[in-house]
Amino acid sequence: MAAAQSPPPADRRDDVAPAPCPPVIAEIRGEREFVRRLAIELSHAPAPNSVPFGDDMAELGGDWLWTTDTLMDGVDFDARVHNWRQIGRKAMAVSLSDCAAMGTTPHRALLSLVLNDTLAMADGLDIVRGARDCGERFGCSLIGGDTNSWPHPTVITTTIAAIAEDGPPLLRSTACAGDRLFVSGPLGGSILGRQLTFEPRVSLGRALARGARPSAMMDISDGVVIDLARICEASHCGAILNAAELERAVHDDAHRLALQDGKAAREHALYDGEDFELLVAMPPNRVLAAEQLGFLPIGEITRGPGIRLRDELGRVSELEVRGWEHFR
Ligand SMILES: [Mg+2]
């Protein structure tokens, strides 16, 4: 077959393929920066004593707050390895952890599913059962949501409405220099299994809201260093971690993982994501209350900015602020 007649030669500049548009995501440069931009876009005069933008939950009105989280196959779970009931459980548990992070009581949940369209009906139902059963253990009923399907990986969004019935919500933005830092349990190596089976610290969060009242609190979802940096940024302060104390806050899983990958166990404790423990800043006169609840000390809040580490010999060095961040 004869070839089609060639078009006349084009201007040389036209021969050069246009540069592809840079993906928007490349300009976002990390979730922290993106959230900072969102705060500007969505800013409005906050009411006195209200929850600032960017905390673990947002105000809904009265004593009610809400939170929402999205989990994606291949990022937050792996459908090739994890079963759907566990995945549904995790979707509920991450939002319950945000309720714990502010000392609130979860009440009602919605679940929005975008299922891969090859998924069996039984698998879709297992996601819902896993989420429902997890919520009910914490008094939070799954009452509805939305269902969709598409030819891409499964995406699950959970939304929880909670009430601050044990006192005003505990914020990230109210830490003070001199506060002692504690975590509710040992850290690191959650990828060995705890990322799916972790227990949201709802009762502990409520107990703190009722009694000990930390200056500031959040849950550790992306790694203790990056989450501590979020408290410090919101509270306009810095922090110093004590290596000797940290040693006792390293999870056995972090030690096991260190044996596998050759990194230091402390690195895993500082930078691994998905511990879902509570991170609290306690005023010096309420330190005993945190200890009585089983919290582990890790350092203190400082006036100057930055996150630093004091080693066993008393030498102080700057810690790199990194952890799990979307868009990186
Ligand atoms: Mg959180």
CSV table of C-alpha atoms in Angstrom, one decimal, residues 12-296:
chain,number,residue,atom,x,y,z
A,12,ARG,CA,11.7,23.3,13.1
A,13,ARG,CA,10.3,24.5,16.4
A,14,ASP,CA,7.1,22.5,15.7
A,15,ASP,CA,9.1,19.3,15.5
A,16,VAL,CA,10.0,19.6,19.2
A,17,ALA,CA,7.4,17.9,21.3
A,18,PRO,CA,5.9,20.2,23.8
A,19,ALA,CA,7.2,19.8,27.3
A,20,PRO,CA,4.8,17.8,29.4
A,21,CYS,CA,2.9,19.9,32.0
A,22,PRO,CA,4.5,19.3,35.4
A,23,PRO,CA,2.1,17.3,37.5
A,24,VAL,CA,0.5,19.5,40.2
A,25,ILE,CA,1.6,17.0,42.8
A,26,ALA,CA,5.3,17.8,42.1
A,27,GLU,CA,4.7,21.4,43.2
A,28,ILE,CA,3.0,20.4,46.4
A,29,ARG,CA,6.3,19.3,48.0
A,30,GLY,CA,4.9,17.3,50.9
A,31,GLU,CA,1.8,17.1,52.8
A,32,ARG,CA,2.8,19.6,55.5
A,33,GLU,CA,3.3,22.4,52.9
A,34,PHE,CA,0.0,21.5,51.2
A,35,VAL,CA,-1.9,21.7,54.5
A,36,ARG,CA,-0.3,25.1,55.2
A,37,ARG,CA,-1.6,26.3,51.8
A,38,LEU,CA,-5.0,24.9,52.5
A,39,ALA,CA,-5.1,26.7,55.9
A,40,ILE,CA,-4.8,30.0,53.9
A,41,GLU,CA,-7.4,29.0,51.3
A,42,LEU,CA,-9.9,27.9,53.9
A,43,SER,CA,-9.2,30.5,56.6
A,44,HIS,CA,-11.9,32.4,58.3
A,45,ALA,CA,-12.0,34.2,61.6
A,46,PRO,CA,-12.0,31.4,64.1
A,47,ALA,CA,-14.3,31.6,67.1
A,48,PRO,CA,-12.7,32.0,70.5
A,49,ASN,CA,-11.6,28.7,72.0
A,50,SER,CA,-12.2,26.9,68.7
A,51,VAL,CA,-10.2,24.1,67.2
A,52,PRO,CA,-7.6,25.5,64.8
A,53,PHE,CA,-7.4,24.3,61.2
A,54,GLY,CA,-5.1,21.3,60.8
A,55,ASP,CA,-5.8,19.6,64.1
A,56,ASP,CA,-6.8,15.9,64.3
A,57,MET,CA,-10.5,16.8,64.1
A,58,ALA,CA,-12.6,19.8,63.0
A,59,GLU,CA,-15.5,21.4,64.8
A,60,LEU,CA,-19.0,20.5,63.7
A,61,GLY,CA,-20.9,22.7,66.2
A,62,GLY,CA,-21.7,22.6,69.9
A,63,ASP,CA,-19.5,19.9,71.5
A,64,TRP,CA,-19.4,17.9,68.2
A,65,LEU,CA,-16.3,17.3,66.1
A,66,TRP,CA,-15.6,15.2,63.0
A,67,THR,CA,-12.7,13.6,61.3
A,68,THR,CA,-12.2,11.9,58.0
A,69,ASP,CA,-9.4,9.7,56.6
A,70,THR,CA,-8.8,8.0,53.3
A,71,LEU,CA,-6.9,4.7,52.8
A,72,MET,CA,-5.6,3.6,49.4
A,73,ASP,CA,-4.7,0.1,48.2
A,74,GLY,CA,-0.9,0.0,47.6
A,75,VAL,CA,-0.3,2.9,49.9
A,76,ASP,CA,-2.1,2.4,53.3
A,77,PHE,CA,-2.8,-1.3,52.8
A,78,ASP,CA,-1.9,-4.1,50.4
A,79,ALA,CA,-4.9,-6.1,49.1
A,80,ARG,CA,-2.6,-8.8,47.8
A,81,VAL,CA,-1.5,-9.5,51.4
A,82,HIS,CA,-4.1,-8.2,53.8
A,83,ASN,CA,-7.6,-9.5,54.1
A,84,TRP,CA,-10.5,-7.2,53.5
A,85,ARG,CA,-11.9,-7.5,57.0
A,86,GLN,CA,-8.6,-6.3,58.5
A,87,ILE,CA,-8.5,-3.5,56.0
A,88,GLY,CA,-12.0,-2.4,56.9
A,89,ARG,CA,-11.0,-2.5,60.6
A,90,LYS,CA,-8.0,-0.3,59.9
A,91,ALA,CA,-10.1,2.2,58.0
A,92,MET,CA,-12.3,2.7,61.1
A,93,ALA,CA,-9.4,2.5,63.6
A,94,VAL,CA,-7.4,5.3,62.0
A,95,SER,CA,-10.4,7.7,62.4
A,96,LEU,CA,-11.0,6.4,66.0
A,97,SER,CA,-7.4,7.2,66.7
A,98,ASP,CA,-8.0,10.8,65.7
A,99,CYS,CA,-10.9,10.9,68.1
A,100,ALA,CA,-8.6,9.6,70.8
A,101,ALA,CA,-6.0,12.3,69.8
A,102,MET,CA,-8.4,15.0,71.0
A,103,GLY,CA,-9.9,13.2,73.9
A,104,THR,CA,-13.4,12.9,72.3
A,105,THR,CA,-16.0,10.1,72.3
A,106,PRO,CA,-16.8,8.6,68.9
A,107,HIS,CA,-20.5,8.2,68.1
A,108,ARG,CA,-21.4,7.7,64.5
A,109,ALA,CA,-19.4,6.8,61.4
A,110,LEU,CA,-19.9,6.9,57.6
A,111,LEU,CA,-17.9,4.7,55.2
A,112,SER,CA,-17.3,5.6,51.5
A,113,LEU,CA,-16.0,2.9,49.3
A,114,VAL,CA,-14.5,3.1,45.8
A,115,LEU,CA,-14.0,-0.5,45.1
A,116,ASN,CA,-11.8,-2.0,42.4
A,117,ASP,CA,-14.4,-3.4,40.0
A,118,THR,CA,-13.0,-6.9,40.0
A,119,LEU,CA,-13.7,-7.2,43.7
A,120,ALA,CA,-16.1,-9.9,44.8
A,121,MET,CA,-19.3,-8.9,46.7
A,122,ALA,CA,-18.1,-10.9,49.7
A,123,ASP,CA,-14.9,-8.9,49.9
A,124,GLY,CA,-16.8,-5.6,49.8
A,125,LEU,CA,-19.0,-6.8,52.6
A,126,ASP,CA,-16.0,-7.9,54.6
A,127,ILE,CA,-14.6,-4.3,54.5
A,128,VAL,CA,-17.9,-3.1,55.9
A,129,ARG,CA,-18.0,-5.8,58.5
A,130,GLY,CA,-14.4,-5.1,59.6
A,131,ALA,CA,-15.2,-1.3,59.9
A,132,ARG,CA,-18.5,-1.9,61.7
A,133,ASP,CA,-17.2,-4.3,64.3
A,134,CYS,CA,-14.2,-2.1,65.1
A,135,GLY,CA,-16.4,0.9,65.5
A,136,GLU,CA,-18.9,-0.9,67.7
A,137,ARG,CA,-16.2,-1.9,70.2
A,138,PHE,CA,-15.8,1.8,70.8
A,139,GLY,CA,-19.5,2.7,70.9
A,140,CYS,CA,-19.3,4.1,67.4
A,141,SER,CA,-22.1,2.9,65.0
A,142,LEU,CA,-21.5,2.7,61.3
A,143,ILE,CA,-24.7,4.2,59.9
A,144,GLY,CA,-24.2,4.7,56.2
A,145,GLY,CA,-21.9,6.0,53.5
A,146,ASP,CA,-21.4,5.7,49.7
A,147,THR,CA,-20.4,2.9,47.3
A,148,ASN,CA,-18.7,3.3,43.9
A,149,SER,CA,-16.5,1.1,41.7
A,150,TRP,CA,-13.7,1.8,39.2
A,151,PRO,CA,-10.9,-0.1,37.4
A,152,HIS,CA,-8.3,1.3,39.8
A,153,PRO,CA,-7.1,0.3,43.3
A,154,THR,CA,-9.6,0.3,46.1
A,155,VAL,CA,-10.0,3.5,48.1
A,156,ILE,CA,-11.8,3.7,51.5
A,157,THR,CA,-12.9,6.8,53.3
A,158,THR,CA,-14.1,6.9,56.9
A,159,THR,CA,-15.8,9.8,58.6
A,160,ILE,CA,-16.6,9.9,62.3
A,161,ALA,CA,-18.6,12.4,64.4
A,162,ALA,CA,-17.6,12.5,68.0
A,163,ILE,CA,-18.5,14.5,71.1
A,164,ALA,CA,-16.2,16.2,73.6
A,165,GLU,CA,-18.0,15.0,76.7
A,166,ASP,CA,-15.0,14.8,79.0
A,167,GLY,CA,-13.9,18.4,78.7
A,168,PRO,CA,-12.8,20.7,75.8
A,169,PRO,CA,-11.0,18.9,73.0
A,170,LEU,CA,-7.2,18.6,73.6
A,171,LEU,CA,-5.3,20.5,70.9
A,172,ARG,CA,-2.0,20.4,69.1
A,173,SER,CA,-1.5,24.1,69.4
A,174,THR,CA,-1.2,24.7,73.1
A,175,ALA,CA,2.1,23.1,74.1
A,176,CYS,CA,4.3,25.3,76.4
A,177,ALA,CA,8.1,25.4,76.9
A,178,GLY,CA,8.9,23.2,79.9
A,179,ASP,CA,6.2,20.6,79.2
A,180,ARG,CA,7.4,17.0,79.4
A,181,LEU,CA,6.8,14.8,76.4
A,182,PHE,CA,5.3,11.4,76.7
A,183,VAL,CA,4.0,8.6,74.4
A,184,SER,CA,1.3,6.1,75.2
A,185,GLY,CA,3.3,3.1,74.1
A,186,PRO,CA,6.5,2.0,72.4
A,187,LEU,CA,7.2,3.0,68.8
A,188,GLY,CA,8.6,1.7,65.5
A,189,GLY,CA,8.3,-1.3,63.3
A,190,SER,CA,4.5,-1.2,62.9
A,191,ILE,CA,4.9,-2.5,59.3
A,192,LEU,CA,5.5,-6.0,60.8
A,193,GLY,CA,1.8,-6.1,61.6
A,194,ARG,CA,0.7,-3.5,64.1
A,195,GLN,CA,-0.2,-1.1,61.3
A,196,LEU,CA,-3.3,-3.2,60.8
A,197,THR,CA,-4.0,-4.5,64.4
A,198,PHE,CA,-3.2,-1.4,66.5
A,199,GLU,CA,-5.7,-0.4,69.2
A,200,PRO,CA,-7.0,3.2,69.0
A,201,ARG,CA,-6.3,4.8,72.4
A,202,VAL,CA,-9.9,6.1,72.8
A,203,SER,CA,-10.3,5.4,76.5
A,204,LEU,CA,-6.8,6.7,77.3
A,205,GLY,CA,-7.6,9.9,75.3
A,206,ARG,CA,-10.8,10.4,77.3
A,207,ALA,CA,-9.1,9.7,80.6
A,208,LEU,CA,-6.6,12.5,79.8
A,209,ALA,CA,-9.4,14.8,78.8
A,210,ARG,CA,-11.2,14.1,82.1
A,211,GLY,CA,-8.3,14.3,84.4
A,212,ALA,CA,-4.7,15.0,83.6
A,213,ARG,CA,-5.4,17.5,80.8
A,214,PRO,CA,-2.1,17.6,78.8
A,215,SER,CA,-1.2,21.0,77.4
A,216,ALA,CA,-1.2,19.4,73.9
A,217,MET,CA,-2.0,16.0,72.4
A,218,MET,CA,-2.2,14.3,69.0
A,219,ASP,CA,-1.9,10.7,67.7
A,220,ILE,CA,1.3,9.5,66.0
A,221,SER,CA,0.3,8.5,62.5
A,222,ASP,CA,3.3,9.5,60.4
A,223,GLY,CA,6.2,9.1,62.8
A,224,VAL,CA,7.0,10.7,66.2
A,225,VAL,CA,9.5,13.2,64.9
A,226,ILE,CA,7.3,14.6,62.1
A,227,ASP,CA,4.2,14.6,64.3
A,228,LEU,CA,6.1,16.3,67.2
A,229,ALA,CA,7.1,18.9,64.6
A,230,ARG,CA,3.4,19.5,63.9
A,231,ILE,CA,2.8,20.1,67.6
A,232,CYS,CA,5.8,22.4,67.7
A,233,GLU,CA,4.7,24.3,64.6
A,234,ALA,CA,1.2,24.7,65.9
A,235,SER,CA,2.4,25.8,69.3
A,236,HIS,CA,5.3,28.0,68.2
A,237,CYS,CA,7.9,26.1,70.1
A,238,GLY,CA,10.5,23.4,69.7
A,239,ALA,CA,11.4,20.1,71.4
A,240,ILE,CA,14.3,18.0,72.6
A,241,LEU,CA,14.2,14.2,72.9
A,242,ASN,CA,16.4,12.3,75.3
A,243,ALA,CA,18.1,9.3,73.8
A,244,ALA,CA,18.2,7.4,77.2
A,245,GLU,CA,14.4,7.8,77.6
A,246,LEU,CA,13.8,7.0,73.9
A,247,GLU,CA,15.6,3.7,74.4
A,248,ARG,CA,12.8,2.5,76.6
A,249,ALA,CA,10.2,3.7,74.1
A,250,VAL,CA,11.5,1.5,71.2
A,251,HIS,CA,9.0,-1.2,70.3
A,252,ASP,CA,10.2,-4.9,70.0
A,253,ASP,CA,9.0,-4.7,66.4
A,254,ALA,CA,11.5,-1.9,65.8
A,255,HIS,CA,14.3,-4.1,67.1
A,256,ARG,CA,13.1,-7.0,64.9
A,257,LEU,CA,12.9,-4.8,61.9
A,258,ALA,CA,16.4,-3.4,62.6
A,259,LEU,CA,17.8,-7.0,62.5
A,260,GLN,CA,16.2,-7.4,59.1
A,261,ASP,CA,17.2,-4.2,57.4
A,262,GLY,CA,20.4,-3.2,59.3
A,263,LYS,CA,19.1,0.2,60.4
A,264,ALA,CA,19.2,1.2,64.1
A,265,ALA,CA,16.1,0.3,66.0
A,266,ARG,CA,15.9,3.9,67.3
A,267,GLU,CA,15.7,5.2,63.7
A,268,HIS,CA,12.5,3.0,63.3
A,269,ALA,CA,11.1,4.4,66.5
A,270,LEU,CA,11.7,8.0,65.4
A,271,TYR,CA,10.7,7.8,61.8
A,272,ASP,CA,8.4,4.8,61.1
A,273,GLY,CA,4.7,5.7,60.6
A,274,GLU,CA,1.4,4.2,61.8
A,275,ASP,CA,2.2,3.7,65.5
A,276,PHE,CA,-1.1,5.3,66.4
A,277,GLU,CA,0.0,6.0,70.0
A,278,LEU,CA,-0.8,9.3,71.7
A,279,LEU,CA,1.9,12.0,71.9
A,280,VAL,CA,1.3,14.3,74.8
A,281,ALA,CA,2.9,17.4,76.3
A,282,MET,CA,2.3,17.5,80.1
A,283,PRO,CA,2.9,20.5,82.3
A,284,PRO,CA,5.5,19.6,85.0
A,285,ASN,CA,2.9,19.5,87.8
A,286,ARG,CA,0.9,16.8,86.0
A,287,VAL,CA,3.7,14.5,84.9
A,288,LEU,CA,2.8,12.0,87.6
A,289,ALA,CA,-0.7,11.5,86.1
A,290,ALA,CA,0.8,10.6,82.7
A,291,GLU,CA,3.2,8.1,84.4
A,292,GLN,CA,0.3,6.6,86.3
A,293,LEU,CA,-1.5,6.0,83.0
A,294,GLY,CA,1.6,4.1,81.7
A,295,PHE,CA,2.9,6.8,79.4
A,296,LEU,CA,6.6,6.7,78.6
